[in-house]
Amino acid sequence: MTTRIDTCFATLKREGRAAFVTFVMCGDPDIETSLAIIKALPSAGADIIELGMPFTDPMADGPSIQAAGLRALKAGTTLKKTLDVVRRFRAGDNATPIVLMGYYNPIYIYGVDRFLKDAKEAGVDGLILVDMPPEEDEELCIPALKAGLNFIRLATPTTDDKRLPAVLANTSGFVYYVSITGITGSASADTAKVSAAVGRIKRHTALPVCVGFGIRTPDAARAIASHADGVVVGTALVDAIRGSLDASDAATPKTVAAVAELVAALADGVRGARQAAE
């Protein structure tokens, strides 16, 4: 099975550069603005889109992404509407990979079989479920793989060599390395430690390794992209959305442009990593 994610990384490998992976929360600040933001991401420089599934009790998200989830829920965003957004995005873009990121509870309520069928039909390529350890692979991971979706697992600084094989066993698409021991946006990534961690993970897998959490600026993205196969930025983009909203948290004419401009600057950082390393 070759997915859009596999095709994307194969193309980037030929180009000799890392992937730029963007995270935004679906429905933040409202469905139509969120769709407009997502549509703007590829042309601004995003190679892969992580789309958050808003949830009331996130365990890995810092204050910025928690607030984005609450704005999305307040705007009426549901899992069904999130899949509708993906379907509408796919009407104009059949190449950019989309990975849904979130927590298991909404999927459990929606129904696993129904969710996987609807997600695949909508054009979803992969899943990142923060609260699904490998010991629970039969619950969602294995069915997702059988449905043709990549299941991307998180590895962290505390995932040691003894634990890594279990984490990687059914991982596909890429490995998401969490660069800090904490929630999103709570600290900055240490490039030297990230480089060592990526090298250690690569001794266990041939999958691309993308690094997220703690990357906010083009310089930081460039530094991480010199050592990893991909760079994930989320909190900075969510903060750009928040900074463009009016006093009632509604979108303004600046909202989509604020995100697109930041994505373009970060993408330049990622694309400049190879030249900087030469």
PDB file of C-alpha atoms in Angstrom:
ATOM      1  CA  MET A   1       0.000   0.000   0.000  1.00  0.00           C
ATOM      2  CA  THR A   2       1.427   3.365  -1.038  1.00  0.00           C
ATOM      3  CA  THR A   3      -0.273   6.359   0.539  1.00  0.00           C
ATOM      4  CA  ARG A   4      -0.090  10.078  -0.155  1.00  0.00           C
ATOM      5  CA  ILE A   5       2.274  10.291   2.842  1.00  0.00           C
ATOM      6  CA  ASP A   6       4.631   7.696   1.322  1.00  0.00           C
ATOM      7  CA  THR A   7       4.535   9.507  -2.028  1.00  0.00           C
ATOM      8  CA  CYS A   8       5.216  12.849  -0.338  1.00  0.00           C
ATOM      9  CA  PHE A   9       8.310  11.610   1.500  1.00  0.00           C
ATOM     10  CA  ALA A  10       9.616   9.842  -1.617  1.00  0.00           C
ATOM     11  CA  THR A  11       9.341  13.129  -3.535  1.00  0.00           C
ATOM     12  CA  LEU A  12      11.036  15.106  -0.764  1.00  0.00           C
ATOM     13  CA  LYS A  13      13.853  12.555  -0.556  1.00  0.00           C
ATOM     14  CA  ARG A  14      14.534  13.060  -4.261  1.00  0.00           C
ATOM     15  CA  GLU A  15      14.531  16.825  -3.646  1.00  0.00           C
ATOM     16  CA  GLY A  16      16.922  16.367  -0.740  1.00  0.00           C
ATOM     17  CA  ARG A  17      14.933  18.273   1.847  1.00  0.00           C
ATOM     18  CA  ALA A  18      12.814  17.775   4.933  1.00  0.00           C
ATOM     19  CA  ALA A  19       9.025  17.940   5.036  1.00  0.00           C
ATOM     20  CA  PHE A  20       7.212  20.894   6.538  1.00  0.00           C
ATOM     21  CA  VAL A  21       4.225  19.602   8.489  1.00  0.00           C
ATOM     22  CA  THR A  22       1.637  22.134   9.682  1.00  0.00           C
ATOM     23  CA  PHE A  23      -0.886  21.641  12.457  1.00  0.00           C
ATOM     24  CA  VAL A  24      -4.113  23.623  12.762  1.00  0.00           C
ATOM     25  CA  MET A  25      -7.276  22.830  14.688  1.00  0.00           C
ATOM     26  CA  CYS A  26     -10.272  22.029  12.501  1.00  0.00           C
ATOM     27  CA  GLY A  27     -13.071  24.537  13.068  1.00  0.00           C
ATOM     28  CA  ASP A  28     -10.860  27.242  14.615  1.00  0.00           C
ATOM     29  CA  PRO A  29     -12.303  29.853  14.760  1.00  0.00           C
ATOM     30  CA  ASP A  30     -15.177  28.559  12.590  1.00  0.00           C
ATOM     31  CA  ILE A  31     -15.651  25.912   9.914  1.00  0.00           C
ATOM     32  CA  GLU A  32     -15.537  28.160   6.840  1.00  0.00           C
ATOM     33  CA  THR A  33     -12.461  30.105   7.979  1.00  0.00           C
ATOM     34  CA  SER A  34     -10.777  26.870   8.981  1.00  0.00           C
ATOM     35  CA  LEU A  35     -11.384  25.421   5.513  1.00  0.00           C
ATOM     36  CA  ALA A  36      -9.977  28.588   3.926  1.00  0.00           C
ATOM     37  CA  ILE A  37      -6.856  28.295   6.121  1.00  0.00           C
ATOM     38  CA  ILE A  38      -6.370  24.641   5.223  1.00  0.00           C
ATOM     39  CA  LYS A  39      -6.768  25.387   1.516  1.00  0.00           C
ATOM     40  CA  ALA A  40      -4.086  28.103   1.812  1.00  0.00           C
ATOM     41  CA  LEU A  41      -1.493  25.893   3.514  1.00  0.00           C
ATOM     42  CA  PRO A  42      -0.081  23.929   0.522  1.00  0.00           C
ATOM     43  CA  SER A  43       0.514  26.988  -1.646  1.00  0.00           C
ATOM     44  CA  ALA A  44       2.154  28.708   1.331  1.00  0.00           C
ATOM     45  CA  GLY A  45       4.638  25.842   1.691  1.00  0.00           C
ATOM     46  CA  ALA A  46       3.071  23.068   3.775  1.00  0.00           C
ATOM     47  CA  ASP A  47       3.935  19.552   2.591  1.00  0.00           C
ATOM     48  CA  ILE A  48       1.665  17.670   5.014  1.00  0.00           C
ATOM     49  CA  ILE A  49      -1.336  18.957   6.979  1.00  0.00           C
ATOM     50  CA  GLU A  50      -2.111  17.755  10.474  1.00  0.00           C
ATOM     51  CA  LEU A  51      -5.705  18.596  11.279  1.00  0.00           C
ATOM     52  CA  GLY A  52      -6.716  18.633  14.911  1.00  0.00           C
ATOM     53  CA  MET A  53      -9.949  16.947  15.972  1.00  0.00           C
ATOM     54  CA  PRO A  54     -11.251  19.246  18.736  1.00  0.00           C
ATOM     55  CA  PHE A  55     -11.733  17.534  22.088  1.00  0.00           C
ATOM     56  CA  THR A  56     -12.679  18.830  25.509  1.00  0.00           C
ATOM     57  CA  ASP A  57      -9.955  17.036  27.511  1.00  0.00           C
ATOM     58  CA  PRO A  58      -6.651  17.030  25.586  1.00  0.00           C
ATOM     59  CA  MET A  59      -3.699  15.616  27.554  1.00  0.00           C
ATOM     60  CA  ALA A  60      -0.793  16.683  25.331  1.00  0.00           C
ATOM     61  CA  ASP A  61      -1.889  20.152  24.256  1.00  0.00           C
ATOM     62  CA  GLY A  62      -0.691  23.405  25.787  1.00  0.00           C
ATOM     63  CA  PRO A  63      -2.878  26.460  26.461  1.00  0.00           C
ATOM     64  CA  SER A  64      -2.829  27.728  22.850  1.00  0.00           C
ATOM     65  CA  ILE A  65      -4.063  24.500  21.266  1.00  0.00           C
ATOM     66  CA  GLN A  66      -6.469  23.855  24.142  1.00  0.00           C
ATOM     67  CA  ALA A  67      -8.001  27.282  23.456  1.00  0.00           C
ATOM     68  CA  ALA A  68      -8.159  26.537  19.732  1.00  0.00           C
ATOM     69  CA  GLY A  69     -10.052  23.334  20.484  1.00  0.00           C
ATOM     70  CA  LEU A  70     -12.509  25.188  22.668  1.00  0.00           C
ATOM     71  CA  ARG A  71     -13.058  27.844  19.975  1.00  0.00           C
ATOM     72  CA  ALA A  72     -13.728  25.088  17.463  1.00  0.00           C
ATOM     73  CA  LEU A  73     -16.153  23.279  19.767  1.00  0.00           C
ATOM     74  CA  LYS A  74     -17.927  26.556  20.535  1.00  0.00           C
ATOM     75  CA  ALA A  75     -18.311  27.081  16.782  1.00  0.00           C
ATOM     76  CA  GLY A  76     -20.074  23.715  16.556  1.00  0.00           C
ATOM     77  CA  THR A  77     -17.253  21.590  15.160  1.00  0.00           C
ATOM     78  CA  THR A  78     -17.834  17.844  15.430  1.00  0.00           C
ATOM     79  CA  LEU A  79     -15.943  14.829  14.136  1.00  0.00           C
ATOM     80  CA  LYS A  80     -18.469  14.521  11.291  1.00  0.00           C
ATOM     81  CA  LYS A  81     -17.918  18.180  10.348  1.00  0.00           C
ATOM     82  CA  THR A  82     -14.146  17.644  10.524  1.00  0.00           C
ATOM     83  CA  LEU A  83     -14.455  14.855   7.956  1.00  0.00           C
ATOM     84  CA  ASP A  84     -16.673  17.127   5.848  1.00  0.00           C
ATOM     85  CA  VAL A  85     -13.872  19.744   5.874  1.00  0.00           C
ATOM     86  CA  VAL A  86     -11.408  17.113   4.623  1.00  0.00           C
ATOM     87  CA  ARG A  87     -13.873  16.084   1.904  1.00  0.00           C
ATOM     88  CA  ARG A  88     -14.289  19.705   0.766  1.00  0.00           C
ATOM     89  CA  PHE A  89     -10.495  20.225   0.805  1.00  0.00           C
ATOM     90  CA  ARG A  90     -10.023  17.099  -1.338  1.00  0.00           C
ATOM     91  CA  ALA A  91     -12.355  18.550  -4.005  1.00  0.00           C
ATOM     92  CA  GLY A  92      -9.515  20.928  -4.903  1.00  0.00           C
ATOM     93  CA  ASP A  93      -6.385  19.114  -3.694  1.00  0.00           C
ATOM     94  CA  ASN A  94      -5.837  15.402  -4.203  1.00  0.00           C
ATOM     95  CA  ALA A  95      -2.111  15.415  -3.438  1.00  0.00           C
ATOM     96  CA  THR A  96      -1.411  16.998  -0.042  1.00  0.00           C
ATOM     97  CA  PRO A  97      -1.491  14.380   2.745  1.00  0.00           C
ATOM     98  CA  ILE A  98      -3.899  15.027   5.608  1.00  0.00           C
ATOM     99  CA  VAL A  99      -3.359  13.468   9.019  1.00  0.00           C
ATOM    100  CA  LEU A 100      -6.044  13.717  11.693  1.00  0.00           C
ATOM    101  CA  MET A 101      -4.586  14.274  15.159  1.00  0.00           C
ATOM    102  CA  GLY A 102      -6.416  14.004  18.433  1.00  0.00           C
ATOM    103  CA  TYR A 103      -7.823  11.625  21.010  1.00  0.00           C
ATOM    104  CA  TYR A 104      -9.727   8.358  20.930  1.00  0.00           C
ATOM    105  CA  ASN A 105     -12.914   9.303  22.759  1.00  0.00           C
ATOM    106  CA  PRO A 106     -14.642  11.107  19.832  1.00  0.00           C
ATOM    107  CA  ILE A 107     -13.757   8.214  17.494  1.00  0.00           C
ATOM    108  CA  TYR A 108     -15.051   5.661  20.002  1.00  0.00           C
ATOM    109  CA  ILE A 109     -18.344   7.535  20.236  1.00  0.00           C
ATOM    110  CA  TYR A 110     -18.534   7.920  16.433  1.00  0.00           C
ATOM    111  CA  GLY A 111     -17.841   4.191  16.003  1.00  0.00           C
ATOM    112  CA  VAL A 112     -14.488   2.817  14.838  1.00  0.00           C
ATOM    113  CA  ASP A 113     -15.676   1.024  11.695  1.00  0.00           C
ATOM    114  CA  ARG A 114     -17.882   3.927  10.629  1.00  0.00           C
ATOM    115  CA  PHE A 115     -15.100   6.435  11.341  1.00  0.00           C
ATOM    116  CA  LEU A 116     -12.467   4.552   9.351  1.00  0.00           C
ATOM    117  CA  LYS A 117     -14.831   4.120   6.388  1.00  0.00           C
ATOM    118  CA  ASP A 118     -15.846   7.806   6.420  1.00  0.00           C
ATOM    119  CA  ALA A 119     -12.278   9.041   6.989  1.00  0.00           C
ATOM    120  CA  LYS A 120     -10.922   7.012   4.082  1.00  0.00           C
ATOM    121  CA  GLU A 121     -13.739   8.140   1.788  1.00  0.00           C
ATOM    122  CA  ALA A 122     -13.231  11.781   2.836  1.00  0.00           C
ATOM    123  CA  GLY A 123      -9.554  11.651   1.869  1.00  0.00           C
ATOM    124  CA  VAL A 124      -7.790  11.259   5.200  1.00  0.00           C
ATOM    125  CA  ASP A 125      -4.351   9.630   4.894  1.00  0.00           C
ATOM    126  CA  GLY A 126      -3.258   8.985   8.448  1.00  0.00           C
ATOM    127  CA  LEU A 127      -4.060   9.180  12.142  1.00  0.00           C
ATOM    128  CA  ILE A 128      -2.191  10.351  15.226  1.00  0.00           C
ATOM    129  CA  LEU A 129      -3.976   9.364  18.433  1.00  0.00           C
ATOM    130  CA  VAL A 130      -2.157  10.668  21.462  1.00  0.00           C
ATOM    131  CA  ASP A 131      -3.859   8.350  23.950  1.00  0.00           C
ATOM    132  CA  MET A 132      -3.647   4.999  22.107  1.00  0.00           C
ATOM    133  CA  PRO A 133      -0.592   3.005  23.291  1.00  0.00           C
ATOM    134  CA  PRO A 134       0.659   0.019  21.263  1.00  0.00           C
ATOM    135  CA  GLU A 135      -0.868  -2.347  23.813  1.00  0.00           C
ATOM    136  CA  GLU A 136      -4.266  -1.240  22.425  1.00  0.00           C
ATOM    137  CA  ASP A 137      -3.408  -1.684  18.737  1.00  0.00           C
ATOM    138  CA  GLU A 138      -6.307  -4.064  18.112  1.00  0.00           C
ATOM    139  CA  GLU A 139      -8.748  -1.297  19.089  1.00  0.00           C
ATOM    140  CA  LEU A 140      -7.941   1.185  16.313  1.00  0.00           C
ATOM    141  CA  CYS A 141      -4.410   0.906  14.918  1.00  0.00           C
ATOM    142  CA  ILE A 142      -4.776  -2.487  13.232  1.00  0.00           C
ATOM    143  CA  PRO A 143      -8.244  -1.707  11.790  1.00  0.00           C
ATOM    144  CA  ALA A 144      -6.888   1.634  10.494  1.00  0.00           C
ATOM    145  CA  LEU A 145      -3.976  -0.076   8.747  1.00  0.00           C
ATOM    146  CA  LYS A 146      -6.383  -2.594   7.191  1.00  0.00           C
ATOM    147  CA  ALA A 147      -8.530   0.315   5.988  1.00  0.00           C
ATOM    148  CA  GLY A 148      -5.538   1.821   4.189  1.00  0.00           C
ATOM    149  CA  LEU A 149      -4.728   4.599   6.633  1.00  0.00           C
ATOM    150  CA  ASN A 150      -1.274   5.256   8.066  1.00  0.00           C
ATOM    151  CA  PHE A 151      -1.062   5.070  11.850  1.00  0.00           C
ATOM    152  CA  ILE A 152       1.613   7.451  13.057  1.00  0.00           C
ATOM    153  CA  ARG A 153       2.997   6.891  16.519  1.00  0.00           C
ATOM    154  CA  LEU A 154       4.588   9.378  18.890  1.00  0.00           C
ATOM    155  CA  ALA A 155       8.032   8.764  20.382  1.00  0.00           C
ATOM    156  CA  THR A 156       9.329  11.007  23.154  1.00  0.00           C
ATOM    157  CA  PRO A 157      12.607  11.704  24.998  1.00  0.00           C
ATOM    158  CA  THR A 158      11.508   9.109  27.559  1.00  0.00           C
ATOM    159  CA  THR A 159      10.917   6.378  24.952  1.00  0.00           C
ATOM    160  CA  ASP A 160      14.044   4.298  25.485  1.00  0.00           C
ATOM    161  CA  ASP A 161      15.569   1.581  23.303  1.00  0.00           C
ATOM    162  CA  LYS A 162      13.642  -1.102  25.162  1.00  0.00           C
ATOM    163  CA  ARG A 163      10.289   0.596  24.486  1.00  0.00           C
ATOM    164  CA  LEU A 164      10.946   1.766  20.911  1.00  0.00           C
ATOM    165  CA  PRO A 165      10.332  -1.596  19.149  1.00  0.00           C
ATOM    166  CA  ALA A 166       6.837  -1.775  20.636  1.00  0.00           C
ATOM    167  CA  VAL A 167       6.125   1.831  19.656  1.00  0.00           C
ATOM    168  CA  LEU A 168       7.346   1.264  16.094  1.00  0.00           C
ATOM    169  CA  ALA A 169       5.813  -2.183  15.523  1.00  0.00           C
ATOM    170  CA  ASN A 170       2.674  -1.020  13.702  1.00  0.00           C
ATOM    171  CA  THR A 171       3.727   2.554  12.934  1.00  0.00           C
ATOM    172  CA  SER A 172       3.547   3.625   9.298  1.00  0.00           C
ATOM    173  CA  GLY A 173       3.894   6.821   7.257  1.00  0.00           C
ATOM    174  CA  PHE A 174       6.374   8.466   9.611  1.00  0.00           C
ATOM    175  CA  VAL A 175       7.423   8.577  13.238  1.00  0.00           C
ATOM    176  CA  TYR A 176       6.510  11.726  15.171  1.00  0.00           C
ATOM    177  CA  TYR A 177       9.267  12.577  17.643  1.00  0.00           C
ATOM    178  CA  VAL A 178       8.119  14.850  20.475  1.00  0.00           C
ATOM    179  CA  SER A 179      11.169  17.013  21.122  1.00  0.00           C
ATOM    180  CA  ILE A 180      10.389  18.023  24.704  1.00  0.00           C
ATOM    181  CA  THR A 181       9.098  16.351  27.837  1.00  0.00           C
ATOM    182  CA  GLY A 182       5.974  18.436  28.171  1.00  0.00           C
ATOM    183  CA  ILE A 183       2.871  19.725  26.453  1.00  0.00           C
ATOM    184  CA  THR A 184       2.786  21.612  23.150  1.00  0.00           C
ATOM    185  CA  GLY A 185       4.303  25.078  23.212  1.00  0.00           C
ATOM    186  CA  SER A 186       5.776  24.702  26.706  1.00  0.00           C
ATOM    187  CA  ALA A 187       9.490  24.782  25.769  1.00  0.00           C
ATOM    188  CA  SER A 188      11.897  25.126  22.859  1.00  0.00           C
ATOM    189  CA  ALA A 189      13.438  22.145  21.104  1.00  0.00           C
ATOM    190  CA  ASP A 190      17.132  21.516  21.810  1.00  0.00           C
ATOM    191  CA  THR A 191      18.727  20.880  18.413  1.00  0.00           C
ATOM    192  CA  ALA A 192      21.631  18.791  19.724  1.00  0.00           C
ATOM    193  CA  LYS A 193      19.326  16.531  21.746  1.00  0.00           C
ATOM    194  CA  VAL A 194      16.925  16.241  18.807  1.00  0.00           C
ATOM    195  CA  SER A 195      19.759  15.232  16.482  1.00  0.00           C
ATOM    196  CA  ALA A 196      20.858  12.481  18.861  1.00  0.00           C
ATOM    197  CA  ALA A 197      17.284  11.261  19.357  1.00  0.00           C
ATOM    198  CA  VAL A 198      16.537  11.164  15.625  1.00  0.00           C
ATOM    199  CA  GLY A 199      19.709   9.153  15.057  1.00  0.00           C
ATOM    200  CA  ARG A 200      18.705   6.712  17.786  1.00  0.00           C
ATOM    201  CA  ILE A 201      15.198   6.224  16.360  1.00  0.00           C
ATOM    202  CA  LYS A 202      16.598   5.713  12.873  1.00  0.00           C
ATOM    203  CA  ARG A 203      18.648   2.791  14.159  1.00  0.00           C
ATOM    204  CA  HIS A 204      15.306   1.079  14.829  1.00  0.00           C
ATOM    205  CA  THR A 205      13.283   2.009  11.711  1.00  0.00           C
ATOM    206  CA  ALA A 206      13.522   2.995   8.053  1.00  0.00           C
ATOM    207  CA  LEU A 207      10.505   5.311   8.407  1.00  0.00           C
ATOM    208  CA  PRO A 208      10.972   9.091   8.135  1.00  0.00           C
ATOM    209  CA  VAL A 209      11.268  10.824  11.515  1.00  0.00           C
ATOM    210  CA  CYS A 210       9.472  14.158  11.925  1.00  0.00           C
ATOM    211  CA  VAL A 211      10.049  16.398  14.932  1.00  0.00           C
ATOM    212  CA  GLY A 212       7.431  18.545  16.618  1.00  0.00           C
ATOM    213  CA  PHE A 213       6.649  20.426  19.844  1.00  0.00           C
ATOM    214  CA  GLY A 214       8.780  23.470  20.660  1.00  0.00           C
ATOM    215  CA  ILE A 215       9.453  24.782  17.118  1.00  0.00           C
ATOM    216  CA  ARG A 216       8.128  28.285  16.453  1.00  0.00           C
ATOM    217  CA  THR A 217      10.505  30.257  14.214  1.00  0.00           C
ATOM    218  CA  PRO A 218      12.081  29.886  10.745  1.00  0.00           C
ATOM    219  CA  ASP A 219      15.538  29.617  12.353  1.00  0.00           C
ATOM    220  CA  ALA A 220      14.375  26.849  14.678  1.00  0.00           C
ATOM    221  CA  ALA A 221      12.659  25.061  11.782  1.00  0.00           C
ATOM    222  CA  ARG A 222      15.867  25.321   9.728  1.00  0.00           C
ATOM    223  CA  ALA A 223      17.955  23.900  12.577  1.00  0.00           C
ATOM    224  CA  ILE A 224      15.651  20.920  13.164  1.00  0.00           C
ATOM    225  CA  ALA A 225      15.256  20.272   9.421  1.00  0.00           C
ATOM    226  CA  SER A 226      19.028  19.768   9.215  1.00  0.00           C
ATOM    227  CA  HIS A 227      18.684  16.653  11.390  1.00  0.00           C
ATOM    228  CA  ALA A 228      15.153  15.316  10.812  1.00  0.00           C
ATOM    229  CA  ASP A 229      13.033  14.172   7.876  1.00  0.00           C
ATOM    230  CA  GLY A 230      10.299  16.622   8.785  1.00  0.00           C
ATOM    231  CA  VAL A 231       9.461  19.571  11.004  1.00  0.00           C
ATOM    232  CA  VAL A 232       6.047  19.961  12.648  1.00  0.00           C
ATOM    233  CA  VAL A 233       4.784  23.394  13.715  1.00  0.00           C
ATOM    234  CA  GLY A 234       1.441  23.834  15.464  1.00  0.00           C
ATOM    235  CA  THR A 235       1.302  26.253  18.391  1.00  0.00           C
ATOM    236  CA  ALA A 236       2.864  29.136  16.442  1.00  0.00           C
ATOM    237  CA  LEU A 237       0.220  28.771  13.712  1.00  0.00           C
ATOM    238  CA  VAL A 238      -2.594  28.537  16.233  1.00  0.00           C
ATOM    239  CA  ASP A 239      -1.225  31.668  17.930  1.00  0.00           C
ATOM    240  CA  ALA A 240      -1.227  33.447  14.550  1.00  0.00           C
ATOM    241  CA  ILE A 241      -4.905  32.581  14.171  1.00  0.00           C
ATOM    242  CA  ARG A 242      -5.689  33.783  17.679  1.00  0.00           C
ATOM    243  CA  GLY A 243      -3.778  37.027  17.119  1.00  0.00           C
ATOM    244  CA  SER A 244      -5.898  37.839  14.065  1.00  0.00           C
ATOM    245  CA  LEU A 245      -9.289  37.402  15.748  1.00  0.00           C
ATOM    246  CA  ASP A 246     -11.514  40.177  17.020  1.00  0.00           C
ATOM    247  CA  ALA A 247     -12.552  40.702  20.643  1.00  0.00           C
ATOM    248  CA  SER A 248     -15.267  38.027  20.357  1.00  0.00           C
ATOM    249  CA  ASP A 249     -12.836  35.451  18.863  1.00  0.00           C
ATOM    250  CA  ALA A 250     -14.377  35.795  15.416  1.00  0.00           C
ATOM    251  CA  ALA A 251     -12.317  35.699  12.222  1.00  0.00           C
ATOM    252  CA  THR A 252     -11.262  38.947  10.577  1.00  0.00           C
ATOM    253  CA  PRO A 253     -10.016  39.676   7.047  1.00  0.00           C
ATOM    254  CA  LYS A 254      -6.480  39.188   8.434  1.00  0.00           C
ATOM    255  CA  THR A 255      -6.966  35.623   9.704  1.00  0.00           C
ATOM    256  CA  VAL A 256      -6.122  33.460   6.670  1.00  0.00           C
ATOM    257  CA  ALA A 257      -3.290  35.752   5.576  1.00  0.00           C
ATOM    258  CA  ALA A 258      -1.742  35.742   9.057  1.00  0.00           C
ATOM    259  CA  VAL A 259      -1.369  31.964   8.938  1.00  0.00           C
ATOM    260  CA  ALA A 260      -0.267  31.820   5.303  1.00  0.00           C
ATOM    261  CA  GLU A 261       2.459  34.433   5.859  1.00  0.00           C
ATOM    262  CA  LEU A 262       3.867  32.570   8.845  1.00  0.00           C
ATOM    263  CA  VAL A 263       3.741  29.238   7.008  1.00  0.00           C
ATOM    264  CA  ALA A 264       5.639  30.756   4.089  1.00  0.00           C
ATOM    265  CA  ALA A 265       8.381  32.046   6.423  1.00  0.00           C
ATOM    266  CA  LEU A 266       8.662  28.714   8.231  1.00  0.00           C
ATOM    267  CA  ALA A 267       8.701  26.818   4.922  1.00  0.00           C
ATOM    268  CA  ASP A 268      11.616  28.972   3.774  1.00  0.00           C
ATOM    269  CA  GLY A 269      13.410  27.958   6.962  1.00  0.00           C
ATOM    270  CA  VAL A 270      12.817  24.254   6.325  1.00  0.00           C
ATOM    271  CA  ARG A 271      13.821  24.526   2.671  1.00  0.00           C
ATOM    272  CA  GLY A 272      16.963  26.461   3.609  1.00  0.00           C
ATOM    273  CA  ALA A 273      18.255  23.725   5.897  1.00  0.00           C
ATOM    274  CA  ARG A 274      20.125  21.840   3.197  1.00  0.00           C
ATOM    275  CA  GLN A 275      21.865  24.943   1.885  1.00  0.00           C
ATOM    276  CA  ALA A 276      22.751  25.987   5.438  1.00  0.00           C
ATOM    277  CA  ALA A 277      24.276  22.571   6.115  1.00  0.00           C
ATOM    278  CA  GLU A 278      26.424  22.639   2.939  1.00  0.00           C
TER     279      GLU A 278
END
